[in-house]
PDB file of C-alpha atoms in Angstrom:
ATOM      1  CA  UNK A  54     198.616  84.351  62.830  1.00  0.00           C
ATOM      2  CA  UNK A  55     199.966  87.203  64.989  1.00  0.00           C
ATOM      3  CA  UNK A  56     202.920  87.475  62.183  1.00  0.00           C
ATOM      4  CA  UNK A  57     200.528  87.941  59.282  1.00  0.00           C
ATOM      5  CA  UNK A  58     198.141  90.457  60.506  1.00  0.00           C
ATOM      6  CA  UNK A  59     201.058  92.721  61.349  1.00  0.00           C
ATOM      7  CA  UNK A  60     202.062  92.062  58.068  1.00  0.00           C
ATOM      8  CA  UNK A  61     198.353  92.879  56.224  1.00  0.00           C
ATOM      9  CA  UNK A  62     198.539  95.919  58.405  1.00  0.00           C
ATOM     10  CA  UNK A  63     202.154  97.381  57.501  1.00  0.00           C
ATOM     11  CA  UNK A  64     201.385  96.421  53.681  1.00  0.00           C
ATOM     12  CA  UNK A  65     198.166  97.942  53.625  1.00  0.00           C
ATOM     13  CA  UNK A  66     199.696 100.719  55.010  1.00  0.00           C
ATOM     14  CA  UNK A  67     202.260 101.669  52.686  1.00  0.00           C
ATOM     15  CA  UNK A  68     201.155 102.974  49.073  1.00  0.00           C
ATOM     16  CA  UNK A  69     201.955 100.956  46.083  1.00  0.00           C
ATOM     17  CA  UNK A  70     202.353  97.631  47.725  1.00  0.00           C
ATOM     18  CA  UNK A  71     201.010  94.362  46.473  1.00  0.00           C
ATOM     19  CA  UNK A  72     197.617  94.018  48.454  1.00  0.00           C
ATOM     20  CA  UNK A  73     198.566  91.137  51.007  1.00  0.00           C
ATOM     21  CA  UNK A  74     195.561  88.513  52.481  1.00  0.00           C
ATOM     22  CA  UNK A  75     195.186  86.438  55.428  1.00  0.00           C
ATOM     23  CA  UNK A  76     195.694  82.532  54.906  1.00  0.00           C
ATOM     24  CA  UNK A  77     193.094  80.044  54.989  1.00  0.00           C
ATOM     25  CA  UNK A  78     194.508  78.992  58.561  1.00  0.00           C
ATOM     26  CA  UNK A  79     194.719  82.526  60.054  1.00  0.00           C
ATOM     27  CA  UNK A  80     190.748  83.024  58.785  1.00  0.00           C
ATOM     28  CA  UNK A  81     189.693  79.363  60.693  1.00  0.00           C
ATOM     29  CA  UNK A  82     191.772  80.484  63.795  1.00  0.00           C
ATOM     30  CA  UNK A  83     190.408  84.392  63.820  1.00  0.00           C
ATOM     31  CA  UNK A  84     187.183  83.481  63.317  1.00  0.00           C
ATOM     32  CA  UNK A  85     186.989  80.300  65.460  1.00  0.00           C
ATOM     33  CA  UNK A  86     188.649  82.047  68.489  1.00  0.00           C
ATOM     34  CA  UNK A  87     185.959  85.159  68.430  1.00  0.00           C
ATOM     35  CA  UNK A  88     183.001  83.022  68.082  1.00  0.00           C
ATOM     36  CA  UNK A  89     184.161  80.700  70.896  1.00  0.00           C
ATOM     37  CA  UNK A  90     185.026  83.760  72.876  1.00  0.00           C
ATOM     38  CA  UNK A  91     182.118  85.687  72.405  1.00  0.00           C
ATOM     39  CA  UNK A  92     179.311  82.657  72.441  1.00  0.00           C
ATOM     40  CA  UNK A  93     181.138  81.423  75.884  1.00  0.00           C
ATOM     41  CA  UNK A  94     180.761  85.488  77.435  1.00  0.00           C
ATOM     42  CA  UNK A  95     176.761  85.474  76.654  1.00  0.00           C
ATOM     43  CA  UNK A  96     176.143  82.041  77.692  1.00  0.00           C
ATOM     44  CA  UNK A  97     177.874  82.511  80.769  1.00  0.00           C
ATOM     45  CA  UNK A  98     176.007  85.847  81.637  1.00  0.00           C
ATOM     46  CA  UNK A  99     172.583  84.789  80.577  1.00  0.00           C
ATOM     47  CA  UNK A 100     172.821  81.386  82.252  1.00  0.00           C
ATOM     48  CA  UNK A 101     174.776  82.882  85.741  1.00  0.00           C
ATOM     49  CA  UNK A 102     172.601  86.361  85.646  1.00  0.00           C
ATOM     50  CA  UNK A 103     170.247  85.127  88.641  1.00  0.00           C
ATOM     51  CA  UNK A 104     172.834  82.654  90.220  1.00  0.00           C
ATOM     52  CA  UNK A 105     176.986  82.998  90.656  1.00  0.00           C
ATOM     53  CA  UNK A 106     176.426  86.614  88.674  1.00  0.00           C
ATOM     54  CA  UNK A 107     173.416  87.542  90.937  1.00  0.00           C
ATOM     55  CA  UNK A 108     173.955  91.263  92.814  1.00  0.00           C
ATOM     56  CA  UNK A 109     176.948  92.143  90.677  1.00  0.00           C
ATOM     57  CA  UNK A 110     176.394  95.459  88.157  1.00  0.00           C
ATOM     58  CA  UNK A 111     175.856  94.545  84.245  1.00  0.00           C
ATOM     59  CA  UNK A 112     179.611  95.450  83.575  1.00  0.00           C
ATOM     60  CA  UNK A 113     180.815  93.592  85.952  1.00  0.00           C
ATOM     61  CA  UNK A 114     179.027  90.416  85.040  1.00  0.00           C
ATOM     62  CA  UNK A 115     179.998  91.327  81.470  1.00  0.00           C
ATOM     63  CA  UNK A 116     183.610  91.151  82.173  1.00  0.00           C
ATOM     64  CA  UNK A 117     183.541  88.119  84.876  1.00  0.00           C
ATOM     65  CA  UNK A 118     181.650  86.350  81.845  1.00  0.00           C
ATOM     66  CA  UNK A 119     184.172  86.970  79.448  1.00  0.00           C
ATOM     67  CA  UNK A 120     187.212  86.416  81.117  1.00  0.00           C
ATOM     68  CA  UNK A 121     185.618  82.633  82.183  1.00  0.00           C
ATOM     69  CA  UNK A 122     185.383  82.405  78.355  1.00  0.00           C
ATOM     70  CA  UNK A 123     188.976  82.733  77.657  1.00  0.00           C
ATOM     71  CA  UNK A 124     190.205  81.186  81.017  1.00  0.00           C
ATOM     72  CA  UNK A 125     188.429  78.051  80.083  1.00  0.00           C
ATOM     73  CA  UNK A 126     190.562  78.142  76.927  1.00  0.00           C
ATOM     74  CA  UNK A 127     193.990  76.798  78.568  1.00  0.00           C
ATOM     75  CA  UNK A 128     194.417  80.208  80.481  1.00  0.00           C
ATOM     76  CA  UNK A 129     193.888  78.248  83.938  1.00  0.00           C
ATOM     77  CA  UNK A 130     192.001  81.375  85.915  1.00  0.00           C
ATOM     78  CA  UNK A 131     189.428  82.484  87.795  1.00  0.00           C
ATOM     79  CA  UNK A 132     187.366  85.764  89.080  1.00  0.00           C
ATOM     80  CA  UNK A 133     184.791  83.532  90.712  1.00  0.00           C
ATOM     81  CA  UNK A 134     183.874  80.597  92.847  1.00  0.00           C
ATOM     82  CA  UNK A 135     183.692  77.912  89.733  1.00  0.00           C
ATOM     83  CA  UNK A 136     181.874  75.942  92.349  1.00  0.00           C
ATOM     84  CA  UNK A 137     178.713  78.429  92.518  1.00  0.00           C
ATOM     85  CA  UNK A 138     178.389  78.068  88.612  1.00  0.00           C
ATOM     86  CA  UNK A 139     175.402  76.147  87.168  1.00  0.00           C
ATOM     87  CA  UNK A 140     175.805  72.861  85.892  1.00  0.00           C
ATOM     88  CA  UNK A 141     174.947  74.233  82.169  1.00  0.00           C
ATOM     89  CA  UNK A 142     177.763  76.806  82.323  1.00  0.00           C
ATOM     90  CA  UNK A 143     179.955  74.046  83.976  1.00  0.00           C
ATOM     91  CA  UNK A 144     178.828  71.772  80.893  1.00  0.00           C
ATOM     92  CA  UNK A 145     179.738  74.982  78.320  1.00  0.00           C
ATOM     93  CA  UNK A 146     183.320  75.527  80.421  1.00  0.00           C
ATOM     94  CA  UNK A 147     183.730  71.559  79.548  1.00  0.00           C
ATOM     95  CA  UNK A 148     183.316  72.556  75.329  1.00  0.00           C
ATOM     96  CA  UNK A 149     185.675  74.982  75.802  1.00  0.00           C
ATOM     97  CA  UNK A 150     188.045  73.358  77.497  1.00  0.00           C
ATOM     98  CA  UNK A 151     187.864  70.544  75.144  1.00  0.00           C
ATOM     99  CA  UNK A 152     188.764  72.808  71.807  1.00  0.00           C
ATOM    100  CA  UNK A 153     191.690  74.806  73.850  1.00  0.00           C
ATOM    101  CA  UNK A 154     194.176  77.653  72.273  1.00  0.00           C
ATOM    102  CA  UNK A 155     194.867  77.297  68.839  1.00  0.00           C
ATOM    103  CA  UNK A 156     198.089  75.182  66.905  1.00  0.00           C
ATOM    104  CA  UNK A 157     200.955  76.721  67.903  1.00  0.00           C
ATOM    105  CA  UNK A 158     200.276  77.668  71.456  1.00  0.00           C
ATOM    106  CA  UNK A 159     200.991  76.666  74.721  1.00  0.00           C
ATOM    107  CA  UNK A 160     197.401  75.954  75.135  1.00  0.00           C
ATOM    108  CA  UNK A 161     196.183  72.495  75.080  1.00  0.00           C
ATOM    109  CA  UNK A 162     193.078  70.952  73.693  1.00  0.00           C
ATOM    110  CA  UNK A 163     192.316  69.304  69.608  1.00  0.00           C
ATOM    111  CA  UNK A 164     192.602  73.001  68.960  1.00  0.00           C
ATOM    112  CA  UNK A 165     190.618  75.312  67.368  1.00  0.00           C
ATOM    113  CA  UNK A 166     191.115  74.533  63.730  1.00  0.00           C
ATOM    114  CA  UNK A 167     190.090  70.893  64.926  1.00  0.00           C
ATOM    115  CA  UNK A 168     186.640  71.582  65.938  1.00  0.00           C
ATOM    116  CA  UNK A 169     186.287  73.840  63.063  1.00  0.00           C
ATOM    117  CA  UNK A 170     187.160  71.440  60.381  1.00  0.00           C
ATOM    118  CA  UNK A 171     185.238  68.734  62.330  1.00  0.00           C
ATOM    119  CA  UNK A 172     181.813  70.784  61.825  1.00  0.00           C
ATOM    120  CA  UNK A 173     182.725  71.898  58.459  1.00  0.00           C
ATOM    121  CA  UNK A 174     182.871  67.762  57.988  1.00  0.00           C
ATOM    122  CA  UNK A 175     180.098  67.199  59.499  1.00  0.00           C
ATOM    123  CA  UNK A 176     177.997  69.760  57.806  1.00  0.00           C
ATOM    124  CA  UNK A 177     179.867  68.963  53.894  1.00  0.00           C
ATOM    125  CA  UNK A 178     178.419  64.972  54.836  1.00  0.00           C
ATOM    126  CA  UNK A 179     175.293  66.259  55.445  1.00  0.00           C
ATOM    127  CA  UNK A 180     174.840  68.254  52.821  1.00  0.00           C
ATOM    128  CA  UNK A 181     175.563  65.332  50.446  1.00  0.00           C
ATOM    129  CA  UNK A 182     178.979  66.858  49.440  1.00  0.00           C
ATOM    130  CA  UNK A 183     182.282  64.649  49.267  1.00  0.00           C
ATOM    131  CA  UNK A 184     184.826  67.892  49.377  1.00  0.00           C
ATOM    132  CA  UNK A 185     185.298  69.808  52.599  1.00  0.00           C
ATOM    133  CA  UNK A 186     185.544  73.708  52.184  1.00  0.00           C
ATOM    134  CA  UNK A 187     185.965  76.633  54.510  1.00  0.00           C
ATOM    135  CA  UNK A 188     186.499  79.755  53.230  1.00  0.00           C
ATOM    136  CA  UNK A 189     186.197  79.385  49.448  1.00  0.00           C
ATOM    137  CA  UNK A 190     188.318  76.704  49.564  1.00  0.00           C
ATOM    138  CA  UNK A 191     188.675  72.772  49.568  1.00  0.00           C
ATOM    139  CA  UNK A 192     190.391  71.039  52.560  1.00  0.00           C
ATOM    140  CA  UNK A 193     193.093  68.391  51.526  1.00  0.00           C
ATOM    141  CA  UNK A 194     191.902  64.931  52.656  1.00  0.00           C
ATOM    142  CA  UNK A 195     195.091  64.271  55.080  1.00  0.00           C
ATOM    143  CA  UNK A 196     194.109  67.510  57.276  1.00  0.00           C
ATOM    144  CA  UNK A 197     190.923  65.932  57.425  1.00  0.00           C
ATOM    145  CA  UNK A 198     191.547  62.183  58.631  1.00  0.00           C
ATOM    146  CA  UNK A 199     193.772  64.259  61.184  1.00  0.00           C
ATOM    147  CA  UNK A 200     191.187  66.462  62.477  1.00  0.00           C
ATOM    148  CA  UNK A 201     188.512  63.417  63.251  1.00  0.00           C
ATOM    149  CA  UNK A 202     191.509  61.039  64.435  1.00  0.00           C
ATOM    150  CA  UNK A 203     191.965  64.040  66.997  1.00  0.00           C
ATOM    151  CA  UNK A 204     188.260  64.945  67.713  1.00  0.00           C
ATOM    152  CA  UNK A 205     187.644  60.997  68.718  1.00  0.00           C
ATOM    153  CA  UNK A 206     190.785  59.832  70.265  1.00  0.00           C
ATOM    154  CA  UNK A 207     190.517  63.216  72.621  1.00  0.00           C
ATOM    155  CA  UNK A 208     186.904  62.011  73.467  1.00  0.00           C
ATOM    156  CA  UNK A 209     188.110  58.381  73.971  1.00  0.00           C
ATOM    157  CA  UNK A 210     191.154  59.172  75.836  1.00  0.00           C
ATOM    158  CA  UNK A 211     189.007  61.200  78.038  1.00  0.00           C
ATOM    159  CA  UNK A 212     186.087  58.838  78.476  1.00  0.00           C
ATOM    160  CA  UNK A 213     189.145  56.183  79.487  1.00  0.00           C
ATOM    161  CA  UNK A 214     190.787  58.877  81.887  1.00  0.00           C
ATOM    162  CA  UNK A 215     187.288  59.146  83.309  1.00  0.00           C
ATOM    163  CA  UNK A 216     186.831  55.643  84.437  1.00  0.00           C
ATOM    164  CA  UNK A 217     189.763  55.073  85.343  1.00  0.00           C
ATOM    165  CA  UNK A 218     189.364  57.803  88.218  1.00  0.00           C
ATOM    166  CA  UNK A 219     185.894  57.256  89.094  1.00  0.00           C
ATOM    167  CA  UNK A 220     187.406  53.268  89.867  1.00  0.00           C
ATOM    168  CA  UNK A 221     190.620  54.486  91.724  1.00  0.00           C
ATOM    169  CA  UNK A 222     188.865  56.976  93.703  1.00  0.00           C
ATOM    170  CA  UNK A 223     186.576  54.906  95.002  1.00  0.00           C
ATOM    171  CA  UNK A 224     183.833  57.587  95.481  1.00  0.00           C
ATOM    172  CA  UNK A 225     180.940  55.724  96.104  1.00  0.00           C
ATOM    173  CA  UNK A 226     178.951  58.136  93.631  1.00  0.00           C
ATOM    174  CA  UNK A 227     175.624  57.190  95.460  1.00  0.00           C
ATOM    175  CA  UNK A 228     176.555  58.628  98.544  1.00  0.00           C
ATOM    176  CA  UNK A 229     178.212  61.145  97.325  1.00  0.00           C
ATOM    177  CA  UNK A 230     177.018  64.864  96.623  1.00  0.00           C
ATOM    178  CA  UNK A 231     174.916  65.324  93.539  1.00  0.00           C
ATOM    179  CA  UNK A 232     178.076  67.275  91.985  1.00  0.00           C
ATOM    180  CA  UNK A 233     180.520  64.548  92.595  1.00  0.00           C
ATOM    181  CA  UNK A 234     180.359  62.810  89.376  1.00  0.00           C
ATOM    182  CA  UNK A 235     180.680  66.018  87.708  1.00  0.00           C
ATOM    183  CA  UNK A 236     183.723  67.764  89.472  1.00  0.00           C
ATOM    184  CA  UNK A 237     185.889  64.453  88.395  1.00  0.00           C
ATOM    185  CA  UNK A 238     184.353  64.968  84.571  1.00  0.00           C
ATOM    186  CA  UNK A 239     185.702  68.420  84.973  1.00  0.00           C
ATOM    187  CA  UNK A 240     189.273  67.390  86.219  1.00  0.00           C
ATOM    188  CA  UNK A 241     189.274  65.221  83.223  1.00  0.00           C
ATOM    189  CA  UNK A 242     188.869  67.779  81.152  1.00  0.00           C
ATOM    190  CA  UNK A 243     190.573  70.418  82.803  1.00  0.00           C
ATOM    191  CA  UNK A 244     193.551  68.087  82.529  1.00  0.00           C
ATOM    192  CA  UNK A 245     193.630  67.289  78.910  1.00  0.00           C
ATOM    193  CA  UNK A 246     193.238  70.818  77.602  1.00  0.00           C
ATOM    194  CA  UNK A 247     196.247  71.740  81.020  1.00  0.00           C
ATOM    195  CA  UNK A 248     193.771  74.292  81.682  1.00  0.00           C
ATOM    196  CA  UNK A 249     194.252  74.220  85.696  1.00  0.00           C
ATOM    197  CA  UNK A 250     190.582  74.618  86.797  1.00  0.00           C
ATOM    198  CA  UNK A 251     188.961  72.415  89.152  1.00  0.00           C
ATOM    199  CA  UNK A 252     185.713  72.295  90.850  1.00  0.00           C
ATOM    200  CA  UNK A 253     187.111  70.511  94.053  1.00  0.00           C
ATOM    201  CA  UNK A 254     187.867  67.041  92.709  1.00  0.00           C
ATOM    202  CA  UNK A 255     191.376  68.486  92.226  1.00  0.00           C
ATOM    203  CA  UNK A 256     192.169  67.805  96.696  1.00  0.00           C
ATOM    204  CA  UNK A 257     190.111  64.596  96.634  1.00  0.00           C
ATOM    205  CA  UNK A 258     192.966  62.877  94.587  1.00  0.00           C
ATOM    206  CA  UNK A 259     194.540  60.010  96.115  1.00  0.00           C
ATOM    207  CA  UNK A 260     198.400  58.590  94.022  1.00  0.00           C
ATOM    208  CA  UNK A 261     196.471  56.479  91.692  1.00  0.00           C
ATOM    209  CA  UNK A 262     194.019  59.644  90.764  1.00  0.00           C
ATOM    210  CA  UNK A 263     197.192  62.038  90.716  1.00  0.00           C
ATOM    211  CA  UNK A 264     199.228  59.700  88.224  1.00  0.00           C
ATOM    212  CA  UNK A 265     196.137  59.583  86.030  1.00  0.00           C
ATOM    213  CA  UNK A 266     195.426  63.440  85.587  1.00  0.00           C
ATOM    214  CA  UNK A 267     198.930  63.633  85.502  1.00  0.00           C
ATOM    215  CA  UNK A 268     199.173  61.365  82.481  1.00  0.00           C
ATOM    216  CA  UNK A 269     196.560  63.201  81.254  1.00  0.00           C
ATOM    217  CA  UNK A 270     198.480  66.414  81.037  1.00  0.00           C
ATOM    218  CA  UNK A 271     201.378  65.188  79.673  1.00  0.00           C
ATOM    219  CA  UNK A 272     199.245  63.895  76.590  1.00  0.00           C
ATOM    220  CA  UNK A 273     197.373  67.008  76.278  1.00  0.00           C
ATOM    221  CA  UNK A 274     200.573  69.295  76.319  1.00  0.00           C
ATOM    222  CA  UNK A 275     202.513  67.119  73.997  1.00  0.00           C
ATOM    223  CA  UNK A 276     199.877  66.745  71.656  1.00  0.00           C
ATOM    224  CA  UNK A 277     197.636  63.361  71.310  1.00  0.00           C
ATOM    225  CA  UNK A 278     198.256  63.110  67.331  1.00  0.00           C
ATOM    226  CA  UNK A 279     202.314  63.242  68.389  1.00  0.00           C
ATOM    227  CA  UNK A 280     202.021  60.273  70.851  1.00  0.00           C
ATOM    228  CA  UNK A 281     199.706  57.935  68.886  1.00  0.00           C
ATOM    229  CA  UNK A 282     202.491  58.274  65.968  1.00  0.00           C
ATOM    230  CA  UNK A 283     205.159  57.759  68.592  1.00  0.00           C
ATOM    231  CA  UNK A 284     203.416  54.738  69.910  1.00  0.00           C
ATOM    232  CA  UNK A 285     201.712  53.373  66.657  1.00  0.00           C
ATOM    233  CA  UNK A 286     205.212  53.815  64.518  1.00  0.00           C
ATOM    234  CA  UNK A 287     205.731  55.018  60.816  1.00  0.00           C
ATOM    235  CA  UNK A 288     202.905  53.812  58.525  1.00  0.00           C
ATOM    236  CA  UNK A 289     204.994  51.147  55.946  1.00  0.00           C
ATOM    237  CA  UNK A 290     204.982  53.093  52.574  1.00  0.00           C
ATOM    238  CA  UNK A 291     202.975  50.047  50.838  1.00  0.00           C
ATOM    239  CA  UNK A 292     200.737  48.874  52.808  1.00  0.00           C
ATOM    240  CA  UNK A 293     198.697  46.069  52.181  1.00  0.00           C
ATOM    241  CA  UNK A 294     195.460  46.619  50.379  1.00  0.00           C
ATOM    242  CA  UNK A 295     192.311  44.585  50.675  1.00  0.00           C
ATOM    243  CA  UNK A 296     189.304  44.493  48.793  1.00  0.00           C
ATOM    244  CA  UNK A 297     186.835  46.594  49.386  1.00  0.00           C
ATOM    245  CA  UNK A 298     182.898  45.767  50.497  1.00  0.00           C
ATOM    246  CA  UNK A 299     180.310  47.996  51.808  1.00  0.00           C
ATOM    247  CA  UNK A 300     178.492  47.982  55.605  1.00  0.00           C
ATOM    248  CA  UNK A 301     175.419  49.325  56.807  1.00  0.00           C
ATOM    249  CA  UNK A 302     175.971  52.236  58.828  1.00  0.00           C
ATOM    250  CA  UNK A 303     173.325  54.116  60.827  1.00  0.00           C
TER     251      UNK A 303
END
């Protein structure tokens, strides 16, 4: 992405030259990234403006807001107490941290192209369409079996990762603060998208908790899609094919 706009920019720059354009990725990724950016700054502000933003000038909560934005992306920093932040902006940190960086990157998460494609689906289905298009144009029907393979096994692989902590742990959630069940939802995710941000949970871990997140991390960085094909094997190149009958679904 990087490579092409500095290419747009030095063609567009020199006179005569054949007008260049971005590709349909670099548009998903550009556009994706900003909107995630900037929706995660305001909702942060509006949401922490009487509570972990409270007594701080309107610049200052500006910035704090946006760089929790991007840290929640895979950065893996903070400028505040993550502790003192509402359970809604914890909830929106939890989104983010879900999509990541973008393909490519040393971030984690299903990446931004991902969740793009995945609500481009969604909306194409409901809008009684068969084709997927972003942009102007149509999205081949392998990229799209990949994107909701991702989307879902990321939100069952977490779901698993979830349980399996909240069993090894031990926590005794009814006894426990009212924040308890979330800081180990937050580890889950922090883990998956190798963001680094915790809530506490993080010193709570005993060996059994520490293998899981770590297991977690290793999937995340290596890519989920790359170790289901690893584990799963080469598809055989003919397949057999049954006949096909229709289900109720909804």
């Amino acid at each position: 992405v990087i490579r092409e706009l500095l290419q747009v920019g030095l063609k567009r720059g020199s006179k005569g030259a054949k007008k260049l354009k971005l590709s349909l990725h670099s548009k998903i990724v550009l556009v994706t990234s900003a909107f995630l950016i900037l929706f995660g700054a305001v909702v942060i502000g509006l949401l922490e403006r009487h509570g972990a933003l409270a007594g701080r000038s309107a610049l200052e909560g500006f910035w704090i807001a946006l760089f929790q934005s991007v840290s929640a992306r895979t950065a893996g920093f903070n400028s505040i107490d993550l502790s003192t932040l509402r359970v809604p902006s914890l909830f929106l940190m939890l989104f983010l941290m879900f999509v990541g960086a973008s393909p490519g990157s040393a971030g984690g998460g299903v990446k931004t192209t991902s969740i793009a494609l995945f609500f481009a689906i969604v909306m194409s289905r409901l809008k009684g369409s068969v084709h997927t298009s972003l942009f102007r144009r149509k999205i081949p029907d392998e990229a799209i079996t990949k994107a909701l393979a991702l989307v879902l096994l990321a939100t069952f692989l977490i779901g698993l990762a979830l349980i399996g902590l909240l069993l090894v742990q031990d926590t005794g959630l009814s006894h426990e603060a009212p924040r308890e069940f979330l800081s180990y939802v937050f580890e889950a995710f922090s883990a998956f998208g190798t963001v680094g941000l915790s809530i506490g949970a993080t010193a709570k871990l005993n060996a059994w908790g520490k293998v899981i997140v770590i297991l977690l991390m290793f999937v995340g960085r290596v890519g989920l899609l790359t170790m289901a094909f690893a584990i799963a094997g080469r598809t055989r190149r003919f397949a057999t094919r049954y006949a096909e009958e229709n289900i109720m679904i909804g």
